[in-house]
Short mmCIF file of C-alpha atoms in Angstrom, two decimals:
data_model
loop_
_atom_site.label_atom_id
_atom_site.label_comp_id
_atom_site.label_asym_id
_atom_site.label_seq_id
_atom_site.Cartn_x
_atom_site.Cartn_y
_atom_site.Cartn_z
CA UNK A 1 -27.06 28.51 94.07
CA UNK A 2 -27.77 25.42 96.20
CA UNK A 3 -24.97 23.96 98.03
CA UNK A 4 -25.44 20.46 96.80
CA UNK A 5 -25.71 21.62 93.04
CA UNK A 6 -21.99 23.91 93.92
CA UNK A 7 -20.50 20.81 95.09
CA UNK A 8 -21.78 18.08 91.90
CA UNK A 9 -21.06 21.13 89.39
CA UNK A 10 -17.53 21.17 90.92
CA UNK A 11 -17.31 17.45 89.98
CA UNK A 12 -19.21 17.59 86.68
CA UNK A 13 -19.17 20.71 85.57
CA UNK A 14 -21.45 21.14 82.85
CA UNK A 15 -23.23 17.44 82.97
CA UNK A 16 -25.23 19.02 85.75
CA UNK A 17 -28.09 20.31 84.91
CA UNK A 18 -31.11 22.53 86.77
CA UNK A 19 -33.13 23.42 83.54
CA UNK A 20 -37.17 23.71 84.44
CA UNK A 21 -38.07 22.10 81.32
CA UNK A 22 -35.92 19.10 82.06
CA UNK A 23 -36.23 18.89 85.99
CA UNK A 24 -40.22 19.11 85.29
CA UNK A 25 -39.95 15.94 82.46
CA UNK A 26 -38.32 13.96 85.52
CA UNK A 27 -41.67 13.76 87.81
CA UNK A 28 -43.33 11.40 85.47
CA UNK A 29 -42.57 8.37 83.41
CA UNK A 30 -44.80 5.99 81.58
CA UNK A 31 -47.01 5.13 84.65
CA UNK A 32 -49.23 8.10 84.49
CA UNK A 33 -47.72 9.14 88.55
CA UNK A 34 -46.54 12.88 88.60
CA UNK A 35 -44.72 13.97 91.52
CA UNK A 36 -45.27 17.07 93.73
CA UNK A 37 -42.33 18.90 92.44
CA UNK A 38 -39.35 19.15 90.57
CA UNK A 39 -36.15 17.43 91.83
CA UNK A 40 -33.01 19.84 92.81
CA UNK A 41 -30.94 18.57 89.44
CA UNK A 42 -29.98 16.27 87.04
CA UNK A 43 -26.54 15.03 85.67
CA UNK A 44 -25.98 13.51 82.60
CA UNK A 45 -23.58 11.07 83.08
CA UNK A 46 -21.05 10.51 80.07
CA UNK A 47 -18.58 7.84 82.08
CA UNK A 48 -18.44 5.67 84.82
CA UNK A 49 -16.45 7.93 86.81
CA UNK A 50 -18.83 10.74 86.23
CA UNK A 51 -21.52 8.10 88.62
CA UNK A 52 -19.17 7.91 90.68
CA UNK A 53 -18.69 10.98 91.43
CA UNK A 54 -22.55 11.80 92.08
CA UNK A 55 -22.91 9.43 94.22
CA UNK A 56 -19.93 10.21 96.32
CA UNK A 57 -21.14 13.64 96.78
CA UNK A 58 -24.57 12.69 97.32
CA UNK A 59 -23.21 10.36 99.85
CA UNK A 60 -21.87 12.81 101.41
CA UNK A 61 -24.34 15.29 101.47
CA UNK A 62 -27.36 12.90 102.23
CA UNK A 63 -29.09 13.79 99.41
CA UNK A 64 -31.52 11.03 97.53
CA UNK A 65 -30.60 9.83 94.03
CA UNK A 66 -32.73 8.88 91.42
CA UNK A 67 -31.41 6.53 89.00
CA UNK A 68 -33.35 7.02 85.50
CA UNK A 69 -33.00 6.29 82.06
CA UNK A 70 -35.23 6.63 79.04
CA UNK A 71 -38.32 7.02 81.66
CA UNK A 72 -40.50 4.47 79.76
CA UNK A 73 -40.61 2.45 83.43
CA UNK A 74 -44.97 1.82 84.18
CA UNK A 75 -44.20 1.72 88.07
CA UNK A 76 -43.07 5.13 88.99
CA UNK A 77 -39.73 4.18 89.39
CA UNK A 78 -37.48 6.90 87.75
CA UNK A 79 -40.29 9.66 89.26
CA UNK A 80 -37.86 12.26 91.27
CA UNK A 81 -39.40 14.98 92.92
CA UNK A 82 -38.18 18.08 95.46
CA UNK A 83 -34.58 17.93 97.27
CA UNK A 84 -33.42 14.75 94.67
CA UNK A 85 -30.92 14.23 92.73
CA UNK A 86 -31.40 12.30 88.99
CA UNK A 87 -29.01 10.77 87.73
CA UNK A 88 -29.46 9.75 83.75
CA UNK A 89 -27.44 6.98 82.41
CA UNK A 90 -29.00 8.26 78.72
CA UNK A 91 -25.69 9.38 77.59
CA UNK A 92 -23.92 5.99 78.23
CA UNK A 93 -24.94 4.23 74.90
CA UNK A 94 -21.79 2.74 74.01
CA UNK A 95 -21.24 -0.57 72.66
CA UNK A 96 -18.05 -1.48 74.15
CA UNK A 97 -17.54 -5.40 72.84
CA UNK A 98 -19.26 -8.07 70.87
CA UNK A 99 -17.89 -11.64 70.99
CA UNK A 100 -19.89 -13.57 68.26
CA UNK A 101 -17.50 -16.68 69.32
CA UNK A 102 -18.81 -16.39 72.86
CA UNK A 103 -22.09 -14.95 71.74
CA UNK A 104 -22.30 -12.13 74.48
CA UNK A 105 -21.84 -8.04 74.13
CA UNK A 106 -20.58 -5.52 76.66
CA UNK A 107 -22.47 -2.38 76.61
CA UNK A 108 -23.18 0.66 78.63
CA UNK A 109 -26.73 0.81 80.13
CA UNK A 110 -27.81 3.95 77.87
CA UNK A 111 -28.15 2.31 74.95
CA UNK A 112 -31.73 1.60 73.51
CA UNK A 113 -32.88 -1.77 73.02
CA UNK A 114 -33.24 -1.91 69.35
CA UNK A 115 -30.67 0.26 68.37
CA UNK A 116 -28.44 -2.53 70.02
CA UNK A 117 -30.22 -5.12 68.02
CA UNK A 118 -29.85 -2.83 65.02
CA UNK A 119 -26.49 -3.32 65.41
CA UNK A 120 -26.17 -6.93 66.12
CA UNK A 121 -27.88 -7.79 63.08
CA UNK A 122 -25.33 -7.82 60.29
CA UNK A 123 -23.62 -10.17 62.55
CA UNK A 124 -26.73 -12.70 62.81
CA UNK A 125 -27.14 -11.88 66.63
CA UNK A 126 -29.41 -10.33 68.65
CA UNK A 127 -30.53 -9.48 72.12
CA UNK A 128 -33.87 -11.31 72.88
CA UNK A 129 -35.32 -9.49 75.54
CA UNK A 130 -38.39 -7.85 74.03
CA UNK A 131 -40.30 -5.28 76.20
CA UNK A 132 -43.39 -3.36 73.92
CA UNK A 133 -41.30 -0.42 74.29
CA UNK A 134 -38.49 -1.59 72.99
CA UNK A 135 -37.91 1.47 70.01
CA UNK A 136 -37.65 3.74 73.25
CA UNK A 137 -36.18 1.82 76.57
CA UNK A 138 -32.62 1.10 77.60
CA UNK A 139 -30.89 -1.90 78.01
CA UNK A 140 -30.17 -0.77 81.72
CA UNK A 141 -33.31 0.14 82.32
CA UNK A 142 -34.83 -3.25 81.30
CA UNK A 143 -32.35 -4.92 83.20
CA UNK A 144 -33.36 -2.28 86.60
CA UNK A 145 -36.96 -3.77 85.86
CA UNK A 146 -36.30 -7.24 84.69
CA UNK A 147 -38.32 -6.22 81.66
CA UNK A 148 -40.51 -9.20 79.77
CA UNK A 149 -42.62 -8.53 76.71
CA UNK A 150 -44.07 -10.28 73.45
CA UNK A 151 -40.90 -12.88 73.20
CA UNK A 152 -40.36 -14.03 76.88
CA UNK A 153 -42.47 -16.79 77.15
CA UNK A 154 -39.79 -18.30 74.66
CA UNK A 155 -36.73 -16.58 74.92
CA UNK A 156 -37.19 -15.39 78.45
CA UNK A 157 -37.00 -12.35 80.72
CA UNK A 158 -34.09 -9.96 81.09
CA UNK A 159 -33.26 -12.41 83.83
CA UNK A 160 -31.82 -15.06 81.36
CA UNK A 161 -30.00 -12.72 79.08
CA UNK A 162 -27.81 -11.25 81.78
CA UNK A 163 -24.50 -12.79 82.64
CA UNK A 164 -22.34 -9.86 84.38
CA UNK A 165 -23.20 -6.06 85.31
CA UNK A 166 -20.35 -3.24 86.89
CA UNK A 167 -22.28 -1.48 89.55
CA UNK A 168 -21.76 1.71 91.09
CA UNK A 169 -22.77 1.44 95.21
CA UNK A 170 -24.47 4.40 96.99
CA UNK A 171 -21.00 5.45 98.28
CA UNK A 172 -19.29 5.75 94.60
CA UNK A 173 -17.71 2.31 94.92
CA UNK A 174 -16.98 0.35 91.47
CA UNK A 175 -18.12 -3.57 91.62
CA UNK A 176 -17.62 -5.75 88.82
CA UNK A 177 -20.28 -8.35 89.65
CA UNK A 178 -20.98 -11.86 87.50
CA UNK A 179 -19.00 -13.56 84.50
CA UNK A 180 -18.15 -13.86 80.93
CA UNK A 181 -19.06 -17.65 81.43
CA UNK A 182 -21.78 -19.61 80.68
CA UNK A 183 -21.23 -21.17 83.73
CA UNK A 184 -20.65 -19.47 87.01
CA UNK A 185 -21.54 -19.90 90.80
CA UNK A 186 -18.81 -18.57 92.53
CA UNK A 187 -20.33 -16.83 95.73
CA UNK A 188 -24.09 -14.96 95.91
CA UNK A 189 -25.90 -13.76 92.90
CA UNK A 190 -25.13 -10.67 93.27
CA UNK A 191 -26.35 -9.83 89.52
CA UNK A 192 -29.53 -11.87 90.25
CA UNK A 193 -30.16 -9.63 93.53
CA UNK A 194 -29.26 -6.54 91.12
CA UNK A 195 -31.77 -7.35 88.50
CA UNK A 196 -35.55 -6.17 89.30
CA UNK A 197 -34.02 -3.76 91.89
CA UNK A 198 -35.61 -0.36 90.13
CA UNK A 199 -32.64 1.53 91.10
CA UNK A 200 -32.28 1.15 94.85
CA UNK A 201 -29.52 -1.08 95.87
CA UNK A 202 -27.04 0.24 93.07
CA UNK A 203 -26.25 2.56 89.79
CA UNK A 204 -25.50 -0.05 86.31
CA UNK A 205 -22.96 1.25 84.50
CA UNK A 206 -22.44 -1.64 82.16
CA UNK A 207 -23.70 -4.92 81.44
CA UNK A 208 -22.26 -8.43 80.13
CA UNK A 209 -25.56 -9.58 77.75
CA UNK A 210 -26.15 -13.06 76.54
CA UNK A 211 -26.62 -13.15 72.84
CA UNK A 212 -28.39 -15.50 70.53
CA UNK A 213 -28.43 -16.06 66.82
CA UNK A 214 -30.95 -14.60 64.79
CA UNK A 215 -33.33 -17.33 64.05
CA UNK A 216 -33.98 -19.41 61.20
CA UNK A 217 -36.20 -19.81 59.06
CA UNK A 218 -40.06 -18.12 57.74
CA UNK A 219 -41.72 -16.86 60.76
CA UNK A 220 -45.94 -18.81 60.79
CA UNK A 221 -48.33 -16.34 62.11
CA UNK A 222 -52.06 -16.82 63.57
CA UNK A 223 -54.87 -14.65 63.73
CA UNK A 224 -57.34 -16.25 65.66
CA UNK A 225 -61.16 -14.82 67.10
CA UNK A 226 -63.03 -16.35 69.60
CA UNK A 227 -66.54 -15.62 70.74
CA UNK A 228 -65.54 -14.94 74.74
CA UNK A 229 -62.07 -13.74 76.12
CA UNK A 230 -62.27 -17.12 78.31
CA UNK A 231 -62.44 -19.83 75.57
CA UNK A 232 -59.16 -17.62 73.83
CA UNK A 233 -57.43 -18.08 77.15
CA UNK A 234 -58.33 -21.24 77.36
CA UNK A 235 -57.00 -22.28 73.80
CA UNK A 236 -53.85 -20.41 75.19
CA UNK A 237 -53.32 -22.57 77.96
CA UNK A 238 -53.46 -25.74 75.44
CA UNK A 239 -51.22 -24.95 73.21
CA UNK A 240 -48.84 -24.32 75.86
CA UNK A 241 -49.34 -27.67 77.55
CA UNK A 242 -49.28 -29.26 74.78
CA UNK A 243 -45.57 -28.78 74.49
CA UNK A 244 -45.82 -26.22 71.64
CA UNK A 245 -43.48 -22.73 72.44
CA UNK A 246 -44.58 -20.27 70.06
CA UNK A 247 -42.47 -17.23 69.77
CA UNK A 248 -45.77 -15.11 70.04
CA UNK A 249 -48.63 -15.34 71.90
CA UNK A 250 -51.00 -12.51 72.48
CA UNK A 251 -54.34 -11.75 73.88
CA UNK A 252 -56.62 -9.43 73.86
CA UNK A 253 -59.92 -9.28 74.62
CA UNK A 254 -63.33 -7.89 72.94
CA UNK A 255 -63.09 -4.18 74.63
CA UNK A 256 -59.44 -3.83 73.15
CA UNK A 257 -60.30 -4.69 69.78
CA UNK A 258 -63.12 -2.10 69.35
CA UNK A 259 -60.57 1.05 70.53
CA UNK A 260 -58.24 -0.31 68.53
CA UNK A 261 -60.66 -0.58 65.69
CA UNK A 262 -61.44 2.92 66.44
CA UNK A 263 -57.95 3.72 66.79
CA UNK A 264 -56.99 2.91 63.69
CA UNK A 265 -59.72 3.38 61.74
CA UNK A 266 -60.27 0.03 60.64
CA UNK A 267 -62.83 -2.75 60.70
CA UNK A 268 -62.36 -5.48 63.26
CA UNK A 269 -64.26 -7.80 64.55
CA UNK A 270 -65.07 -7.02 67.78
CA UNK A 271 -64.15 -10.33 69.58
CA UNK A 272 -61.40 -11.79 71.36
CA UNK A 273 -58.50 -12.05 69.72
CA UNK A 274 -55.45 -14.27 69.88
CA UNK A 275 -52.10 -13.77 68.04
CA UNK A 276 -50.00 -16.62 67.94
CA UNK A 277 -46.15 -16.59 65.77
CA UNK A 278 -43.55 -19.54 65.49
CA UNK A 279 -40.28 -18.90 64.54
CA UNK A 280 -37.22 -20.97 63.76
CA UNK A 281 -36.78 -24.40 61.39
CA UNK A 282 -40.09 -25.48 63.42
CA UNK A 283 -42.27 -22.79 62.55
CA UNK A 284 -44.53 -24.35 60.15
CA UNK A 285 -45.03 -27.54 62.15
CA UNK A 286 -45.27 -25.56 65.22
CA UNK A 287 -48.04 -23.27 63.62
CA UNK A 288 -49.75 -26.56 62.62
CA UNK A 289 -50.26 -27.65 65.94
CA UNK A 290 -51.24 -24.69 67.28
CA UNK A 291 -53.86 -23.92 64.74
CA UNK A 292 -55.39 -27.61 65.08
CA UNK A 293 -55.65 -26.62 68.82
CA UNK A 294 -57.80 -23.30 68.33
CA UNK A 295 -60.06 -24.63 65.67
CA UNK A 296 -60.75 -27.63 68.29
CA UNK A 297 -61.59 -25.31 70.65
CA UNK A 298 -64.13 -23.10 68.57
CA UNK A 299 -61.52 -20.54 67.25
CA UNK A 300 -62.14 -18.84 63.54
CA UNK A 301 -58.26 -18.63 62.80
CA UNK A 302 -56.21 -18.21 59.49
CA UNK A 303 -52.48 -19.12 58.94
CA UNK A 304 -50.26 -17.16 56.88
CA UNK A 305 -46.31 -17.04 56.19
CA UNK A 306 -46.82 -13.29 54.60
CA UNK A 307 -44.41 -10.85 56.10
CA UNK A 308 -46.96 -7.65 55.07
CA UNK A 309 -50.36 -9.32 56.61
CA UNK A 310 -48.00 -10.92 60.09
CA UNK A 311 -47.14 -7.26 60.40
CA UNK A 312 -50.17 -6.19 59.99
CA UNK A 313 -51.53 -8.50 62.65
CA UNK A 314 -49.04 -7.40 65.34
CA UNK A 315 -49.41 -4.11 65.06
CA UNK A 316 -53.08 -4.84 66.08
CA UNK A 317 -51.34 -5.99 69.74
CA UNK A 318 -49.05 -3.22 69.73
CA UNK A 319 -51.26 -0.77 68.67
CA UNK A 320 -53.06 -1.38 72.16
CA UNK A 321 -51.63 1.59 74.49
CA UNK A 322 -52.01 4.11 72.01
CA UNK A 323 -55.25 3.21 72.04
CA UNK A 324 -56.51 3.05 75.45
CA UNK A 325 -54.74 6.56 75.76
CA UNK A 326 -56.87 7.65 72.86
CA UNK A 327 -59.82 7.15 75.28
CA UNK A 328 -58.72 8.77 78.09
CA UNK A 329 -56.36 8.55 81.26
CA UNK A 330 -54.91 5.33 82.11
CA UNK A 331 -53.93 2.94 84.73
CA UNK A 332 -51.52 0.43 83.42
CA UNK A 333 -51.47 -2.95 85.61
CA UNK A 334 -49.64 -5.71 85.06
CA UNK A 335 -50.64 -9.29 87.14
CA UNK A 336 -49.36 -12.49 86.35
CA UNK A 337 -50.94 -16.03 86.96
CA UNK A 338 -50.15 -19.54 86.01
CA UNK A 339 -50.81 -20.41 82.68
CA UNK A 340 -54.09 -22.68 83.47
CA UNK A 341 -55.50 -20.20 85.47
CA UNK A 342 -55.50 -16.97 82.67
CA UNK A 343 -59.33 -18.55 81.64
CA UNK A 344 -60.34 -17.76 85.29
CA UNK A 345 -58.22 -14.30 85.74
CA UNK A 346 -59.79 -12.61 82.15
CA UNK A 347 -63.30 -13.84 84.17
CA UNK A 348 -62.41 -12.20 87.57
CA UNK A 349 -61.08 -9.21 85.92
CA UNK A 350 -64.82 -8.79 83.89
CA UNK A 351 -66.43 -9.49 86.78
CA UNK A 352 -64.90 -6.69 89.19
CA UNK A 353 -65.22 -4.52 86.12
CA UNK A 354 -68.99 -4.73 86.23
CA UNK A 355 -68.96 -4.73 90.09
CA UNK A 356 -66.87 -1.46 90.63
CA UNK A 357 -68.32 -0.25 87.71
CA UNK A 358 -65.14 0.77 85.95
CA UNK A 359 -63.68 0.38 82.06
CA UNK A 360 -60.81 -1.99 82.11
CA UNK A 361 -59.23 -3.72 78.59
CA UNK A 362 -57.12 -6.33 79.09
CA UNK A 363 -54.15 -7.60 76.57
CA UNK A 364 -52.14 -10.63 78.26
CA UNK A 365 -48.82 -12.42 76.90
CA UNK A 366 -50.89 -15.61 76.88
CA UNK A 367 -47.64 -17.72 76.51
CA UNK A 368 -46.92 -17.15 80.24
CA UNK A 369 -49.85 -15.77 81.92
CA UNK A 370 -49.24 -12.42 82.13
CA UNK A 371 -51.67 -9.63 82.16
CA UNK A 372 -52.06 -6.20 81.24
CA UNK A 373 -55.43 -4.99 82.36
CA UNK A 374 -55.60 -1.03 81.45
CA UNK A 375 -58.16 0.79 83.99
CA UNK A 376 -59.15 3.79 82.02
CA UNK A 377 -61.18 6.88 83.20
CA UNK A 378 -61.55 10.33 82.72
CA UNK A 379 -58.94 12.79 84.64
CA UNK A 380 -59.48 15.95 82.97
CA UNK A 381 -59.75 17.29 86.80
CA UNK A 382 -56.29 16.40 87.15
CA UNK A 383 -57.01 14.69 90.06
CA UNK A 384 -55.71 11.10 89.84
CA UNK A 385 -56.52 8.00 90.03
CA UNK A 386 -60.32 7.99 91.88
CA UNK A 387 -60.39 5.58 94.94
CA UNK A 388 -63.06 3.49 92.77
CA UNK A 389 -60.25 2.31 90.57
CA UNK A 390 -57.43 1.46 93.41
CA UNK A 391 -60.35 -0.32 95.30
CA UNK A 392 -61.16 -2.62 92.22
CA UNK A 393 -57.28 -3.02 91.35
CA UNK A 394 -56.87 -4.02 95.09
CA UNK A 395 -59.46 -6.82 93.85
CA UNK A 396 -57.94 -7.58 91.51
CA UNK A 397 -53.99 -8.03 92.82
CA UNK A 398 -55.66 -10.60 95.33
CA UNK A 399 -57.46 -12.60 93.10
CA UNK A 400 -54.07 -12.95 91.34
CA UNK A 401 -52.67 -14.10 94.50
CA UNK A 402 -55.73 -16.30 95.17
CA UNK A 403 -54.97 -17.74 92.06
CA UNK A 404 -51.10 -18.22 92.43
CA UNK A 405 -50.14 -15.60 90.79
CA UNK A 406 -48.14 -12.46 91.31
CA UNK A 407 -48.82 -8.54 91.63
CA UNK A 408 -46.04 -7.90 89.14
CA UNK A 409 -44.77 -9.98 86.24
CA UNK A 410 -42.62 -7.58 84.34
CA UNK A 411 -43.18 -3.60 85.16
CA UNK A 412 -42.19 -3.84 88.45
CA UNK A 413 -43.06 -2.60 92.31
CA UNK A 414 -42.07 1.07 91.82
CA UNK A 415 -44.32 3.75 93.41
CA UNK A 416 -47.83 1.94 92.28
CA UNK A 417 -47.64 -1.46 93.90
CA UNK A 418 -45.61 -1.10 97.12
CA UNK A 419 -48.51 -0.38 99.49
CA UNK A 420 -49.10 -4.17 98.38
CA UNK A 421 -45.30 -5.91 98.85
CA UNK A 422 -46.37 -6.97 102.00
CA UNK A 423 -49.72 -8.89 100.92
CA UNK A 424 -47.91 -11.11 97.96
CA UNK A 425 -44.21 -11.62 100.56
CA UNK A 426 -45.43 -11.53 103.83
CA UNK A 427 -43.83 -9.33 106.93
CA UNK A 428 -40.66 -11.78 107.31
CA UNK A 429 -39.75 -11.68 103.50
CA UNK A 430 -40.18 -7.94 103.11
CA UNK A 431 -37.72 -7.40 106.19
CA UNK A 432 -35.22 -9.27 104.63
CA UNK A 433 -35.62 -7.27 101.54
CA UNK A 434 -35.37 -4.20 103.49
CA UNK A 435 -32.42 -5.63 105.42
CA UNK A 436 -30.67 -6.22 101.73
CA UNK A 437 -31.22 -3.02 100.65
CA UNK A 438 -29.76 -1.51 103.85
CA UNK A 439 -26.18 -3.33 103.56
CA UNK A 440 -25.91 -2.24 99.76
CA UNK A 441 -27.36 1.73 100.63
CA UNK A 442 -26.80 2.02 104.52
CA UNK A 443 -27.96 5.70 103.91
CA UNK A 444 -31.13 4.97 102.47
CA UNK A 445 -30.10 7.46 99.63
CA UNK A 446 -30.77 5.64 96.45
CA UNK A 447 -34.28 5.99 94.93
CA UNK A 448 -35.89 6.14 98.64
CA UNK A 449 -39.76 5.45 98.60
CA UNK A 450 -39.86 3.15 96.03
CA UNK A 451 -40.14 -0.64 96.12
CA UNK A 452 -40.59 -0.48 99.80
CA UNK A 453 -43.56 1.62 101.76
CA UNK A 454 -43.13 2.87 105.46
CA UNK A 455 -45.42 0.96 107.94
CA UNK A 456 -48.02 3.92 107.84
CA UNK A 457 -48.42 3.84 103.48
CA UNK A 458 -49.06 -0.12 103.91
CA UNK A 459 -52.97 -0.82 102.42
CA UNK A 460 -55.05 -0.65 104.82
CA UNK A 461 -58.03 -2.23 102.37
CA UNK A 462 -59.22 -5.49 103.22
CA UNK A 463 -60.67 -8.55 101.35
#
């Protein structure tokens, strides 16, 4: 038996783990990115002190950890492969406090996303970050990410709803990190730093959450078609600036609707397609406006207060990934821009589809300018993503720059984007990063290769 796995099983005993089946499910997540082989093991942390005691004999030892917890990441984050250790935080699901006087919960980082709100309910609370995968990802693993979703242009990112986290360092070190308060600004924020950090400056082993009460009132929904993807990004962008926040606000565009037609099996009009939902006591005047602003801007939209026919409309938008997965392999990317600027992004992102020659559908949380254009081709060769694609994404990720945007809004740096850090930060920025990262893991041993290339993986594609 290996050394390293003699020395954790010592620790853990039987939370260690070197089962094929489950070392092989651990070179892949949600991003489509398989690794060249399986990692040396994984534990299956129950406890804090069972982290800690990983990491101190990983420390130790040298070996690399991989921090992973549902694997629903779209970055190639929690991807291990040969000579790692994973560590899963799935086993930590507890819910270990919730204060409805000081509207926050303590939990452990295991537990899924809805089954916390499932909980919160009967109490009239809930926990508004909102990532599409919701009914499968952790609350640790949204906060590793900074996860966004349908809700965030509203309620915001992960960011917002995070007020204290207890770390474990890369030497088995405990850190309580943050505050119970809504106020706090004592020293660095070291939670801020923390959150986004896809695993590689520290293990979360439980997190203070912001909570909010369920809102109010009958949820408005719009479904709105438009004859061009532009003029729906464009109505969008109005709404927004016109001071309205709806709860909801979706795009997709004509390509999207016909798989998802075909998908499901349904008719729908093959157009672009913008979902818009208000929530709370100003729902129905919020809807108003809204609606006045995509029928003045050539929209064909109806209104309705029905819980059956809003469902059905959303699961129109979330019915999206299944079906661009229907139609083959698929590169998920995720680019951000200012609001005013999605009309021009949807255009760019047509255009270097036509140029490169390659299928992309695009859905977008049009409330903040974030896109999800899915590059899909055939990879029944098993050979990967063809250079055609990552040529015509590196088009793409500049043209979001160009535009002001970002290369990542919500799914993070990972393995797919860090040949690209360099391009959005600049050399002086991405040494401090690296810097960071080196007085939190002097070792380099947590989640190495990720987030941060060597000089010799940096692009070398140009404009």
């Amino acid at each position: 038996m290996n050394q390293i796995v003699t020395l954790l099983r010592a620790e853990l005993g039987d939370a260690v783990s070197v089962d094929p089946v489950e070392l092989d499910a651990c070179r892949l997540d949600k991003s489509g990115h398989r690794s060249d082989s399986a990692p040396l093991a994984i534990v299956h942390a129950e406890s804090i002190e069972q982290v800690q005691a990983t990491m101190r004999v990983a420390s130790a030892t040298g070996t690399p950890v991989v921090v992973r917890g549902a694997g629903t990441g779209l970055a190639g984050a929690a991807i291990a492969s040969q000579g790692e250790i994973v560590l899963s935080t799935l086993r930590m699901t507890r819910i270990l406090e919730v204060s409805e006087d000081d509207e926050l919960a303590v939990v452990e980082p295991g537990i899924i996303n809805a089954h916390l709100n499932q909980a919160l309910e009967s109490k009239g609370l809930w926990f508004a970050p909102d990532p599409a995968s919701r009914a499968i990802s952790t609350v640790g693993g949204n906060i590793a990410t900074n996860a966004g979703g349908l809700l965030c242009a509203k309620y915001g990112v992960t960011r917002e709803a995070v007020l204290g986290l207890k770390i474990v360092l890369a030497d088995g070190r405990l850190m309580s990190l943050g505050h119970r308060t809504v106020k706090g600004v004592t020293g660095l924020d070291l939670v801020g730093l923390m959150i986004g950090s896809e695993g590689t400056l520290g293990v979360i082993v439980e997190a203070t959450v912001k909570l909010r009460r369920l809102p109010t009132g009958v949820p408005t929904t719009i479904g709105a078609y438009f004859s061009s993807v532009e003029e729906a990004a464009r109505a969008a962008s109005v709404i927004t600036a016109s001071g309205l926040r709806p709860a909801i606000m979706e795009l997709l565009d004509p390509g999207a609707m016909r798989w998802i037609a075909e998908y499901l099996g349904i008719d729908v009009r093959a157009e672009s397609f913008l979902l818009v939902q208000t929530d709370g006591e100003g729902a129905a005047a919020e809807a108003k406006g809204a609606l006045d602003v995509i029928r003045s801007l050539g929209g064909d939209a109806t209104l309705t207060t029905d819980t059956a026919e809003a469902n059905r409309l959303i699961a129109l938008r979330r019915s999206f990934h299944p079906a661009m997965e229907s139609r083959g392999t698929v590169l998920i990317e995720d680019v951000c821009v200012p609001r005013s600027a999605l009309p021009a992004m949807f255009h760019a992102i047509d255009e270097i589809a036509e140029r490169f020659g390659v299928t992309i559908a695009t859905v977008a949380h049009a409330g903040d300018g974030n896109l999800h254009p899915n590059f899909v081709f055939d990879d029944s060769a098993g050979d990967g993503v063809p250079e055609v694609i990552w040529a015509a994404a590196h088009e793409m990720f500049h043209t979001a720059l160009r535009l002001g945007g970002t290369l990542t809004g919500e799914h993070g740096v990972g393995l797919l984007k860090k040949r690209w850090l360099r391009d959005e930060l600049g050399d002086d920025q991405v040494e401090l990063q690296r810097d960071i990262k080196r007085v939190f893991d002097p070792s380099g041993i947590l989640n190495p290769g990720k987030l941060f290339a060597v000089e010799e993986e940096h692009s070398v594609l140009t404009e």
